[in-house]
Coordinates of C-alpha atoms in Angstrom, one line a residue:
M6 CA -40.5 -8.0 46.4
T7 CA -39.2 -4.7 46.8
C8 CA -35.0 -5.9 46.7
V9 CA -35.7 -8.2 44.3
K10 CA -36.9 -5.1 41.5
R11 CA -34.6 -2.6 43.2
V12 CA -31.6 -4.9 42.4
F13 CA -33.2 -5.6 38.7
L14 CA -33.5 -2.0 38.4
C15 CA -29.8 -1.3 39.4
A16 CA -28.7 -4.3 36.5
V17 CA -30.3 -3.0 34.0
L18 CA -29.0 0.2 34.2
L19 CA -25.5 -0.6 34.6
S20 CA -25.6 -2.4 31.7
L21 CA -27.2 -0.1 29.7
A22 CA -24.9 2.9 30.7
G23 CA -21.5 0.4 30.3
C24 CA -19.7 1.9 27.6
N25 CA -16.9 -0.6 25.8
S26 CA -14.6 0.9 22.9
I27 CA -15.8 0.3 19.3
G28 CA -13.2 0.9 17.7
P29 CA -10.5 -1.9 18.0
S30 CA -13.9 -4.2 16.8
T31 CA -13.8 -2.1 13.3
I32 CA -10.9 -3.4 12.2
P33 CA -11.4 -6.6 10.8
R34 CA -14.4 -5.2 8.5
D35 CA -13.3 -1.7 7.9
R36 CA -10.0 -3.1 6.9
F37 CA -11.3 -5.6 4.2
D38 CA -14.3 -3.9 3.1
Y39 CA -12.3 -1.2 2.0
S40 CA -9.2 -2.5 0.6
G41 CA -12.2 -4.8 -1.3
A42 CA -14.4 -2.0 -2.4
L43 CA -10.8 0.2 -3.8
A44 CA -9.6 -2.8 -5.7
E45 CA -13.2 -3.4 -7.7
S46 CA -13.4 -0.2 -8.0
W47 CA -10.0 0.5 -9.5
K48 CA -10.7 -2.6 -11.4
N49 CA -13.9 -1.1 -12.9
Q50 CA -12.1 2.2 -13.7
M51 CA -9.3 0.9 -15.5
L52 CA -11.5 -1.4 -17.9
L53 CA -13.6 1.1 -18.8
N54 CA -10.7 3.8 -20.0
L55 CA -10.0 0.7 -21.3
V56 CA -13.0 0.6 -23.6
K57 CA -13.2 4.6 -23.9
M58 CA -9.8 4.4 -26.0
R59 CA -11.2 2.1 -28.3
Y60 CA -13.8 4.2 -28.8
L61 CA -11.6 7.4 -29.2
D62 CA -13.1 8.6 -26.1
L63 CA -11.2 10.5 -23.1
P64 CA -9.9 8.7 -20.2
I65 CA -10.0 9.6 -16.9
Y66 CA -8.6 8.2 -13.3
L67 CA -9.9 9.6 -10.3
D68 CA -7.7 8.3 -7.5
V69 CA -9.0 7.6 -3.7
G70 CA -7.0 10.2 -1.8
Q71 CA -8.4 9.8 2.0
I72 CA -11.1 8.1 4.0
V73 CA -11.9 9.1 6.9
S74 CA -14.9 7.1 8.7
G75 CA -16.5 8.0 11.8
Y76 CA -18.8 5.9 14.3
T77 CA -21.3 7.4 16.3
V78 CA -22.9 4.9 19.5
E79 CA -25.1 7.0 21.7
T80 CA -26.8 5.2 24.9
S81 CA -29.8 6.4 27.2
A82 CA -31.9 4.2 29.6
S83 CA -34.4 5.2 31.7
A84 CA -36.7 3.4 34.6
G85 CA -39.7 4.7 36.7
G86 CA -41.5 2.6 39.0
E87 CA -43.8 3.4 42.2
I88 CA -44.7 0.3 45.1
G89 CA -48.0 0.5 46.3
D90 CA -50.5 -1.9 48.1
I91 CA -50.0 -5.0 46.8
D92 CA -53.5 -6.1 47.1
A93 CA -54.8 -3.0 45.3
G94 CA -52.4 -3.5 42.6
T95 CA -51.3 -0.7 42.1
N96 CA -47.8 -1.6 41.5
F97 CA -45.8 -0.9 38.5
L98 CA -42.6 -0.8 37.0
G99 CA -41.5 0.8 33.5
L100 CA -38.2 0.4 31.5
G101 CA -37.0 2.2 28.5
A102 CA -34.0 2.3 26.9
S103 CA -32.6 3.4 23.0
R104 CA -29.2 2.7 21.2
K105 CA -28.1 4.8 17.9
F106 CA -25.1 3.6 15.7
T107 CA -24.5 6.1 13.3
D108 CA -21.3 5.2 10.6
R109 CA -19.8 8.5 8.4
P110 CA -17.3 7.8 6.0
T111 CA -15.8 11.2 4.2
I112 CA -14.0 9.9 0.9
T113 CA -11.9 12.2 -1.1
Y114 CA -11.5 12.0 -4.4
R115 CA -8.6 13.7 -6.3
P116 CA -8.7 13.2 -10.3
L117 CA -5.0 12.5 -11.6
T118 CA -4.3 15.7 -13.6
G119 CA -1.0 17.7 -14.0
Q120 CA 2.7 17.7 -15.5
N121 CA 4.2 14.6 -12.9
F122 CA 0.9 12.2 -14.0
L123 CA 1.0 13.5 -18.1
A124 CA 4.7 13.0 -18.0
G125 CA 4.6 9.7 -16.4
F126 CA 1.8 8.3 -18.5
L127 CA 3.3 9.9 -21.6
T128 CA 7.2 8.8 -21.1
P129 CA 8.4 5.4 -22.3
I130 CA 9.4 3.0 -19.3
R131 CA 12.4 2.6 -18.8
P132 CA 14.0 -0.7 -19.8
A133 CA 15.5 -1.2 -16.4
K134 CA 12.5 -1.4 -14.9
V135 CA 10.7 -3.3 -17.6
L136 CA 13.9 -6.1 -17.7
A137 CA 13.3 -6.0 -13.7
L138 CA 9.9 -7.4 -14.0
V139 CA 11.8 -9.9 -15.8
Q140 CA 14.1 -10.9 -13.0
A141 CA 11.7 -10.5 -10.5
G142 CA 9.8 -13.8 -12.0
F143 CA 7.2 -12.7 -14.7
A144 CA 7.4 -14.2 -17.7
A145 CA 9.9 -12.9 -20.2
D146 CA 7.6 -13.1 -23.6
F147 CA 4.5 -12.0 -21.4
I148 CA 6.5 -8.3 -20.6
L149 CA 8.2 -7.7 -22.9
E150 CA 5.3 -8.0 -25.5
L151 CA 3.4 -6.0 -23.2
S152 CA 5.5 -3.1 -22.9
V153 CA 8.3 -3.2 -25.9
E154 CA 7.4 -1.6 -29.0
S155 CA 11.3 -3.2 -30.2
L156 CA 13.6 -4.8 -28.8
N157 CA 17.1 -4.1 -31.1
G158 CA 15.1 -3.1 -33.9
L159 CA 12.5 -6.0 -34.3
R160 CA 8.9 -4.3 -34.0
N161 CA 6.2 -5.2 -31.8
R162 CA 2.9 -5.2 -32.8
P163 CA 1.6 -1.5 -33.2
V164 CA -0.6 -0.3 -31.0
T165 CA -2.3 2.8 -33.4
L166 CA -5.5 2.4 -34.9
G167 CA -4.7 3.2 -37.8
A168 CA -1.3 1.2 -38.8
K169 CA -0.7 -0.3 -42.0
H170 CA 2.3 -2.7 -40.6
G171 CA 2.6 -5.6 -38.4
A172 CA 4.7 -7.4 -36.2
D173 CA 8.1 -8.9 -37.4
P174 CA 7.9 -12.4 -36.9
A175 CA 11.2 -12.6 -35.6
F176 CA 10.0 -11.0 -33.0
F177 CA 8.2 -13.4 -31.2
R178 CA 10.2 -15.9 -31.9
V179 CA 12.8 -13.7 -29.6
L180 CA 10.5 -13.8 -27.3
A181 CA 9.6 -17.3 -27.4
L182 CA 13.5 -17.9 -27.0
L183 CA 14.0 -15.4 -23.9
R184 CA 11.6 -17.2 -22.3
E185 CA 12.9 -20.7 -22.7
I186 CA 16.0 -19.1 -21.2
Q187 CA 14.7 -17.7 -18.3
D188 CA 12.8 -20.7 -17.4
A189 CA 16.3 -22.3 -17.5
G190 CA 18.0 -19.7 -14.9
A191 CA 20.5 -18.8 -18.0
V192 CA 19.5 -15.3 -18.2
G193 CA 20.4 -12.4 -15.8
M194 CA 20.5 -8.5 -15.2
R195 CA 23.0 -6.5 -13.3
V196 CA 24.2 -3.1 -12.3
D197 CA 27.3 -1.8 -13.7
D198 CA 29.0 1.6 -12.9
P199 CA 32.9 1.3 -14.0
D200 CA 33.6 4.7 -14.7
K201 CA 31.4 6.4 -12.3
A202 CA 29.8 8.5 -15.4
G203 CA 26.8 6.4 -14.3
P204 CA 25.0 3.4 -13.5
A205 CA 24.3 1.2 -16.7
T206 CA 22.3 -1.8 -16.8
V207 CA 23.5 -5.1 -18.7
L208 CA 22.0 -8.0 -19.5
F209 CA 24.0 -11.0 -19.6
F210 CA 23.7 -14.8 -20.3
R211 CA 25.4 -17.4 -18.4
R212 CA 28.0 -19.1 -20.0
D213 CA 28.9 -21.9 -17.4
N214 CA 26.7 -25.1 -16.5
V215 CA 24.3 -24.1 -18.9
P216 CA 23.0 -27.5 -20.8
P217 CA 23.8 -27.7 -24.7
H218 CA 20.0 -27.1 -25.8
V219 CA 19.9 -23.9 -23.7
A220 CA 23.1 -22.7 -25.1
A221 CA 21.9 -23.3 -28.6
K222 CA 19.0 -20.9 -27.7
I223 CA 21.0 -18.4 -26.4
V224 CA 22.8 -18.1 -29.8
E225 CA 19.6 -18.4 -31.5
A226 CA 18.7 -15.3 -29.7
R227 CA 21.6 -13.4 -29.9
A228 CA 21.6 -14.0 -34.3
L229 CA 18.1 -13.1 -34.2
L230 CA 18.6 -9.9 -32.2
G231 CA 21.9 -8.9 -34.3
L232 CA 24.6 -9.5 -31.3
H233 CA 27.5 -10.5 -31.3
A234 CA 28.1 -14.1 -31.5
E235 CA 31.1 -13.4 -28.9
G236 CA 29.0 -11.7 -26.2
F237 CA 27.3 -12.6 -23.1
D238 CA 26.7 -8.8 -21.7
F239 CA 25.3 -6.3 -23.2
R240 CA 24.7 -3.2 -22.4
L241 CA 20.5 -1.6 -22.2
V242 CA 19.9 1.8 -24.0
Q243 CA 16.5 2.9 -24.9
S244 CA 16.5 3.3 -28.4
P245 CA 14.2 2.2 -31.5
L246 CA 17.3 1.1 -33.9
P247 CA 19.0 -1.6 -33.4
G248 CA 22.1 -0.7 -30.6
R249 CA 26.0 -1.0 -31.0
A250 CA 28.3 -3.5 -30.4
G251 CA 28.0 -4.4 -27.0
E252 CA 24.1 -2.9 -26.4
L253 CA 20.9 -4.4 -26.7
S254 CA 18.2 -1.6 -27.4
L255 CA 14.5 -1.6 -26.6
A256 CA 12.1 0.9 -27.5
T257 CA 9.4 0.5 -24.6
R258 CA 6.0 1.9 -24.6
S259 CA 4.9 4.8 -22.2
L260 CA 1.6 3.6 -20.0
L261 CA -0.4 5.3 -23.2
Q262 CA 1.1 3.4 -25.6
V263 CA 0.3 0.1 -23.3
M264 CA -3.4 0.8 -23.2
S265 CA -3.8 2.1 -26.8
A266 CA -2.2 -1.7 -27.2
L267 CA -5.0 -3.6 -25.0
A268 CA -7.6 -1.4 -26.0
L269 CA -7.2 -2.8 -29.2
G270 CA -8.8 -6.2 -28.0
V271 CA -11.8 -4.8 -26.8
E272 CA -14.6 -6.6 -28.8
I273 CA -17.0 -4.2 -30.6
P274 CA -20.8 -5.0 -30.7
S275 CA -22.6 -5.3 -33.8
N276 CA -25.4 -2.3 -33.1
H277 CA -22.1 0.2 -32.1
L278 CA -20.4 -0.7 -35.6
E279 CA -23.7 -0.1 -37.7
R280 CA -23.6 3.3 -35.5
R281 CA -20.0 4.2 -36.5
L282 CA -18.9 4.5 -32.7
T283 CA -15.8 2.9 -33.4
P284 CA -13.3 2.9 -36.6
V285 CA -13.0 -0.4 -37.9
L286 CA -9.5 -1.9 -37.7
P287 CA -7.5 -3.6 -40.3
E288 CA -6.7 -7.5 -39.9
L289 CA -3.2 -7.4 -39.2
S290 CA -2.8 -10.9 -38.0
S291 CA 0.5 -12.5 -36.4
G292 CA -0.5 -15.5 -35.8
R293 CA -0.2 -14.8 -32.0
A294 CA -4.0 -13.7 -30.2
G295 CA -3.5 -10.4 -28.3
L296 CA -2.9 -10.2 -24.6
L297 CA -6.2 -9.0 -23.4
R298 CA -10.0 -9.9 -24.9
V299 CA -12.9 -8.3 -23.9
H300 CA -15.8 -9.3 -24.6
S301 CA -19.3 -7.1 -24.7
G302 CA -23.1 -8.1 -25.1
T303 CA -26.2 -6.0 -24.3
D304 CA -26.9 -8.0 -21.0
K305 CA -24.9 -7.9 -17.8
P306 CA -22.6 -11.4 -17.8
K307 CA -23.3 -13.6 -14.3
D308 CA -19.8 -14.5 -14.0
A309 CA -16.9 -11.6 -14.9
F310 CA -13.6 -10.8 -13.3
V311 CA -14.6 -7.4 -14.5
A312 CA -17.4 -5.8 -16.2
V313 CA -18.5 -2.3 -16.9
S314 CA -21.4 -0.5 -18.9
Y315 CA -20.9 1.7 -22.1
E316 CA -22.9 3.7 -24.6
G317 CA -26.0 1.2 -23.4
E318 CA -23.6 -2.4 -23.7
W319 CA -21.4 -4.1 -21.0
F320 CA -17.9 -4.7 -21.7
W321 CA -16.3 -7.9 -19.4
V322 CA -12.9 -9.8 -19.0
A323 CA -14.4 -13.6 -18.5
N324 CA -13.3 -15.0 -15.0
D325 CA -12.0 -18.3 -16.6
D326 CA -9.7 -16.4 -19.1
W327 CA -6.2 -16.3 -16.9
K328 CA -4.5 -15.0 -20.0
S329 CA -6.6 -12.0 -19.9
K330 CA -6.9 -11.4 -16.2
R331 CA -3.1 -11.7 -16.3
T332 CA -2.3 -8.9 -18.6
F333 CA -5.6 -6.8 -16.7
S334 CA -3.8 -7.0 -13.4
S335 CA -0.3 -6.5 -14.5
I336 CA -1.5 -2.7 -16.0
L337 CA -1.0 -1.9 -12.2
F338 CA 2.4 -2.9 -11.9
L339 CA 3.1 -0.8 -14.9
F340 CA 1.2 2.1 -13.5
T341 CA 3.7 2.1 -10.3
L342 CA 6.4 1.7 -13.0
A343 CA 5.7 4.7 -14.8
D344 CA 5.4 7.2 -11.8
T345 CA 2.1 8.6 -12.7
G346 CA 1.9 10.3 -9.1
G347 CA 2.4 13.9 -8.2
K348 CA 2.7 16.4 -5.8
E349 CA 0.8 19.2 -7.6
Q350 CA -2.1 20.8 -5.9
Q351 CA -5.3 19.4 -7.3
P352 CA -9.0 19.9 -7.4
V353 CA -10.4 18.0 -4.4
L354 CA -13.8 16.2 -4.4
T355 CA -14.8 15.5 -0.5
I356 CA -18.7 13.6 -0.7
P357 CA -19.6 12.9 2.8
T358 CA -21.7 9.7 2.8
Q359 CA -24.1 8.6 5.1

């Protein structure tokens, strides 16, 4: 009997005292949990800033600079006993054990401010970067409508609240033609450096093995854009005016202009209109729906791609509105293209969470 108890005590103590590394086991959980939380918070922050811009409020961006997650495991065990006269019932065995687990992440937040951020936020995106997205497979009509203010002089829909003019009808016809030409693989982009004065980005239309109906669309697109009838290669330039011979001018939008344009798709609740929290916009119909539609209502939606609360009302993008979801997700790419980061010394807020 005594030997059995001793063996049992040793087994218990050894099992409690065993030490295994907890680090590797946390990777699958932490990696996906933190990435999911960061993605969700980024979506919420972006939608809230779009809503705030529609209400002429100040957008603020807070970046997650660093996440340091610390784990602590404390284990203790105790055992005691006494062996006496079995017949007298004086034998007893006492065991005790405890285990404590602590998860204490430290998250560092960094406000996006400073000269580099403002420059990236206010400077128009370079035409070559816009066309690079088209070259990468993004739909030409979508990318150009989102990020271009004018295309060889043809104006897009305005982004300002008090605009008095609408889009040029030919602008959207050109976008539709470029999308069809893109789908046929008859448009591309290359970088030339003929005179070593600096690389030039060139948009070109293919001439070989192009079906007749696609060739006709290329001719129509060149005519609407005012490009040379015989030209197939056009150097990209940044300008709101039509380009010179052999040039295709793009007046691209800054990130601020892109967000201002998308903010026009925010639906204003009736009680906010009654309170005059934001101006009512005139109807400047172009015969096309906007790229982004943000719904509003009193109750939090049950099925939404992203939803935020502002001024006592809920605003959201519907989960089945794929067009708005595509537009919303594409803002992340434009943030990258605009290069809004910076290396300046910035205020940092560190919050230990327990």
